[in-house]
Amino acid sequence: MDHDIIIIGGSFAGLAAAMQLARARKAVLVLDTGLPRNRFAVASHGFPGQDGRRPDEIRARLRAELAAYPTVSFRDAAAVTAQREGAGFRVSLADGSGIAARRLVLAYGVRDSLPDLPGLAERWGVSVLHCPYCHGYELNGGPVGVLARDEMALHQAMLLPDWGPTTLFTQGAFTPTPEQLRGLAARGTQVEATPIAELIGAGTTLAAVRLRDGREIALAGLFLAPVTAPACDLAAQLRCATRDGPTGPYLAVDPMQATSVPGVFAAGDLASPMPNATLAAAAGVMAGGAAHRSLILDPDLTASA
Ligand SMILES: Cc1cc2nc3c(=O)[nH]c(=O)nc-3n(C[C@H](O)[C@H](O)[C@H](O)COP(=O)(O)OP(=O)(O)OC[C@H]3O[C@@H](n4cnc5c(N)ncnc54)[C@H](O)[C@@H]3O)c2cc1C
């Protein structure tokens, strides 16, 4: 075998898994294409010890820490295929080369699909946001909006008044029930049924949304739940089971981050309905430790999932 473990995806989850395995002196290869989900944000918030740092700076620090461990190597390359081979796995890269390892940790994250509205995509991560805990504080109490994709928008519309005066834009996606309207009113959330036509403001900042009837509503930030999909199809190639999540499918894992396929572990946004850098790193810690234990306790990969 070329490596004990290949980790596919070198961001919060993958690098946290690598650290556990490095400290067990395992031969680890981290494959990464350098496109983490939060790359659109100027600062990452809430990651312990790193609050407010640039996402690329955090990853560079994590990689620098790992570089001190001689059994860890990195390749800035995409894994293209993955399959079971004997008591391990074979991963192929875009250049056609293949690498063998005894275990896999999948940590390649998800891709976001955004609503198709003029002025929205270019503001993603700056003034169009997915998570108030990550970026709501920086809006300094200014007015915020929630762009509905479905009824789930109620959740954000109930929370967001803690960050600023809130308007729920139902966008034709659903009609709140009288009971839901009472709950929103109790939180001070306004409800706007006329759809948003475009977002306006200088550069990537948001000043207002223009509605289809021409009215403008001032906003400092617009929150939405993107549709998510795995960043690539390697887990599908391996036939890992999935679950339906609120924004898209995610990999089914047990409490040790083992997927349904023996020897394949998964962590981070790819294997969770809760996108968060700290949670991704915590799951990576679990996956790294579990992959290590699997090498000892199930060396021939004979245990059933
Ligand atoms: C705009 C935005 C801002 C956010 N801000 C915050 C924040 O402030 N605080 C917070 O806690 N959370 C934030 N999040 C959520 C956070 O980004 C994710 O929870 C976190 O990045 C998940 O980490 P991960 O390691 O699972 O995946 P990612 O960070 O997405 O990393 C996956 C890695 O895998 C690589 N990859 C993909 N396919 C392959 C392949 N085939 N081969 C090799 N490598 C591959 C990618 O290039 C990438 O580097 C934000 C999300 C968004 C969308």
XYZ file of N, CA, C and O and ligand atoms in Angstrom, residues 8-14 31-41 43-47 59 77-80 107-112 124-126 128-131 134-135 226 231-232 234 267-270 274-278 280-281, ligand 1:
285
model
N -9.524 12.710 1.453
C -9.907 13.461 0.246
C -10.641 14.721 0.700
O -11.769 14.660 1.192
N -9.965 15.853 0.556
C -10.465 17.144 1.038
C -9.611 17.619 2.191
O -9.559 16.986 3.240
N -8.942 18.744 1.981
C -7.987 19.225 2.993
C -8.400 20.553 3.579
O -7.674 21.545 3.487
N -9.586 20.582 4.189
C -10.054 21.804 4.847
C -10.301 21.461 6.320
O -9.552 20.673 6.914
N -11.312 22.052 6.921
C -11.505 21.877 8.374
C -11.600 20.404 8.764
O -10.900 19.940 9.661
N -12.470 19.654 8.085
C -12.678 18.250 8.464
C -11.453 17.401 8.121
O -10.968 16.627 8.961
N -10.967 17.544 6.904
C -9.873 16.688 6.458
C -8.585 16.929 7.232
O -7.871 15.980 7.602
N -5.400 14.840 -0.131
C -5.636 15.368 -1.480
C -6.577 16.557 -1.354
O -7.597 16.475 -0.664
N -6.252 17.653 -2.047
C -7.132 18.821 -1.906
C -7.092 19.681 -3.159
O -6.031 19.881 -3.757
N -8.258 20.200 -3.534
C -8.341 21.067 -4.708
C -8.460 22.551 -4.332
O -8.633 23.396 -5.204
N -8.388 22.861 -3.036
C -8.303 24.260 -2.620
C -9.560 25.089 -2.837
O -9.476 26.311 -3.018
N -10.721 24.453 -2.800
C -11.972 25.209 -2.992
C -12.918 24.985 -1.816
O -14.028 24.453 -1.986
N -12.522 25.377 -0.595
C -13.416 25.175 0.551
C -14.686 26.018 0.422
O -14.702 27.052 -0.258
N -15.708 25.567 1.082
C -17.028 26.165 0.921
C -17.073 27.635 1.323
O -17.806 28.430 0.744
N -16.303 28.000 2.338
C -16.392 29.378 2.847
C -15.395 30.318 2.172
O -15.109 31.397 2.684
N -14.878 29.929 1.005
C -13.847 30.763 0.358
C -14.374 32.121 -0.087
O -13.595 33.019 -0.383
N -15.695 32.299 -0.125
C -16.273 33.587 -0.545
C -16.298 34.611 0.593
O -16.526 35.789 0.362
N -16.103 34.144 1.821
C -16.177 35.041 2.985
C -14.810 35.678 3.235
O -13.776 35.029 3.065
N -13.878 36.742 6.202
C -13.444 36.307 7.536
C -14.310 35.141 7.974
O -15.490 35.057 7.625
N -13.694 34.241 8.739
C -14.435 33.112 9.308
C -14.678 33.417 10.781
O -13.782 33.916 11.470
N -15.872 33.107 11.246
C -16.187 33.420 12.642
C -16.583 32.179 13.424
O -17.176 31.239 12.875
N -16.230 32.192 14.709
C -16.695 31.173 15.633
C -15.780 29.971 15.775
O -16.021 29.143 16.655
N -14.759 29.842 14.953
C -13.833 28.709 15.089
C -12.902 29.033 16.264
O -12.211 30.059 16.248
N -6.713 27.794 7.198
C -6.277 26.528 6.586
C -4.764 26.471 6.461
O -4.149 25.423 6.679
N -4.397 18.096 -5.613
C -4.914 17.371 -6.778
C -6.304 16.850 -6.462
O -6.639 16.593 -5.304
N -7.096 16.662 -7.518
C -8.465 16.141 -7.373
C -8.461 14.622 -7.435
O -7.842 14.035 -8.327
N -9.128 14.002 -6.492
C -9.429 12.575 -6.605
C -10.592 12.434 -7.572
O -11.600 13.136 -7.443
N -10.450 11.551 -8.538
C -11.478 11.430 -9.579
C -12.280 10.140 -9.437
O -13.486 10.132 -9.659
N -13.704 13.932 2.974
C -13.935 15.226 3.639
C -13.967 16.319 2.579
O -13.410 17.389 2.763
N -14.626 15.997 1.461
C -14.560 16.922 0.327
C -15.709 17.922 0.265
O -15.827 18.672 -0.708
N -16.545 17.960 1.278
C -17.512 19.053 1.397
C -18.637 19.031 0.374
O -18.858 18.039 -0.314
N -19.332 20.145 0.325
C -20.495 20.277 -0.566
C -20.352 21.537 -1.424
O -19.551 22.423 -1.123
N -21.159 21.574 -2.478
C -21.276 22.776 -3.331
C -22.616 23.426 -3.073
O -23.610 22.745 -2.871
N -22.631 24.748 -3.122
C -23.876 25.495 -2.924
C -24.470 25.909 -4.266
O -23.741 26.377 -5.144
N -22.481 36.712 -2.332
C -22.474 35.500 -1.499
C -21.252 35.504 -0.567
O -20.122 35.706 -0.995
N -21.499 35.314 0.718
C -20.412 35.262 1.699
C -20.043 36.613 2.273
O -19.259 36.695 3.222
N -20.589 37.694 1.680
C -20.266 39.047 2.168
C -21.528 39.702 2.742
O -21.584 40.058 3.917
N -24.790 38.479 1.312
C -25.782 37.397 1.159
C -25.209 36.195 1.894
O -24.114 35.728 1.569
N -25.931 35.717 2.893
C -25.302 34.855 3.901
C -26.181 33.651 4.209
O -27.391 33.666 3.982
N -25.556 32.608 4.767
C -26.344 31.408 5.083
C -26.568 31.252 6.580
O -27.453 30.516 6.985
N -25.729 31.915 7.415
C -25.743 31.571 8.839
C -25.568 32.816 9.705
O -24.515 33.462 9.644
N -22.510 32.840 12.034
C -21.213 33.055 11.380
C -20.994 34.526 11.024
O -19.905 35.048 11.169
N -22.029 35.186 10.502
C -21.796 36.507 9.913
C -22.816 37.571 10.316
O -22.704 38.719 9.873
N -28.983 27.775 0.937
C -28.681 27.307 -0.415
C -29.081 25.842 -0.574
O -29.285 25.144 0.408
N -19.550 17.750 -3.244
C -18.651 18.428 -4.181
C -18.191 17.510 -5.303
O -17.761 17.989 -6.355
N -18.240 16.200 -5.120
C -17.937 15.266 -6.203
C -18.652 13.942 -5.905
O -19.325 13.812 -4.876
N -17.478 10.761 -5.438
C -16.684 9.605 -4.982
C -17.463 8.700 -4.036
O -17.363 7.470 -4.127
N -16.445 13.001 7.044
C -16.601 14.063 8.050
C -16.828 15.400 7.372
O -16.493 15.599 6.208
N -17.392 16.314 8.149
C -17.596 17.673 7.662
C -18.952 17.832 6.996
O -19.861 17.009 7.166
N -19.086 18.905 6.224
C -20.382 19.231 5.613
C -20.905 18.096 4.743
O -22.122 17.938 4.587
N -20.005 17.322 4.158
C -20.398 16.196 3.321
C -21.223 15.167 4.086
O -22.048 14.461 3.491
N -25.510 19.968 9.389
C -25.193 21.196 10.145
C -23.875 21.788 9.653
O -22.814 21.395 10.134
N -23.895 22.703 8.688
C -22.642 23.249 8.164
C -21.988 24.220 9.138
O -22.546 25.260 9.459
N -20.831 23.873 9.613
C -20.128 24.723 10.575
C -18.685 24.237 10.644
O -18.439 23.029 10.727
N -17.749 25.171 10.633
C -16.339 24.799 10.577
C -15.895 24.021 11.818
O -15.147 23.047 11.716
N -16.360 24.448 12.979
C -15.945 23.772 14.215
C -16.518 22.355 14.268
O -15.826 21.404 14.662
N -17.313 20.597 11.676
C -16.598 19.822 10.659
C -15.265 19.324 11.214
O -14.880 18.161 11.029
N -14.560 20.212 11.920
C -13.266 19.811 12.507
C -13.472 18.730 13.568
O -12.712 17.753 13.638
C -20.095 31.722 2.441
C -19.897 30.828 3.638
C -19.339 31.343 4.785
C -19.173 30.519 5.914
N -18.685 31.058 7.061
C -18.531 30.272 8.143
C -18.041 30.824 9.368
O -17.762 32.022 9.480
N -17.926 29.978 10.441
C -18.250 28.655 10.355
O -18.124 27.934 11.358
N -18.692 28.114 9.197
C -18.833 28.877 8.101
N -19.300 28.342 6.945
C -19.500 26.891 6.874
C -18.109 26.262 6.606
O -17.551 26.823 5.446
C -18.221 24.758 6.433
O -18.954 24.191 7.514
C -16.817 24.138 6.390
O -16.054 24.717 5.366
C -16.932 22.638 6.178
O -15.636 22.112 6.182
P -15.314 20.809 5.345
O -13.889 20.484 5.677
O -16.352 19.790 5.560
O -15.477 21.223 3.795
P -14.809 22.405 2.972
O -14.265 23.455 3.863
O -15.810 22.810 1.954
O -13.547 21.722 2.271
C -13.652 20.676 1.341
C -12.322 20.597 0.617
O -12.338 19.434 -0.257
C -11.761 19.797 -1.508
N -12.245 18.862 -2.540
C -13.485 18.773 -3.079
N -13.525 17.763 -3.985
C -12.296 17.210 -3.987
C -11.718 16.132 -4.712
N -12.419 15.404 -5.596
N -10.417 15.829 -4.498
C -9.677 16.546 -3.611
N -10.181 17.589 -2.894
C -11.474 17.904 -3.086
C -12.227 21.249 -1.717
O -11.405 21.930 -2.646
C -12.079 21.806 -0.288
O -10.792 22.342 -0.051
C -19.506 29.146 5.823
C -20.060 28.622 4.643
C -20.275 29.460 3.561
C -20.902 28.885 2.311
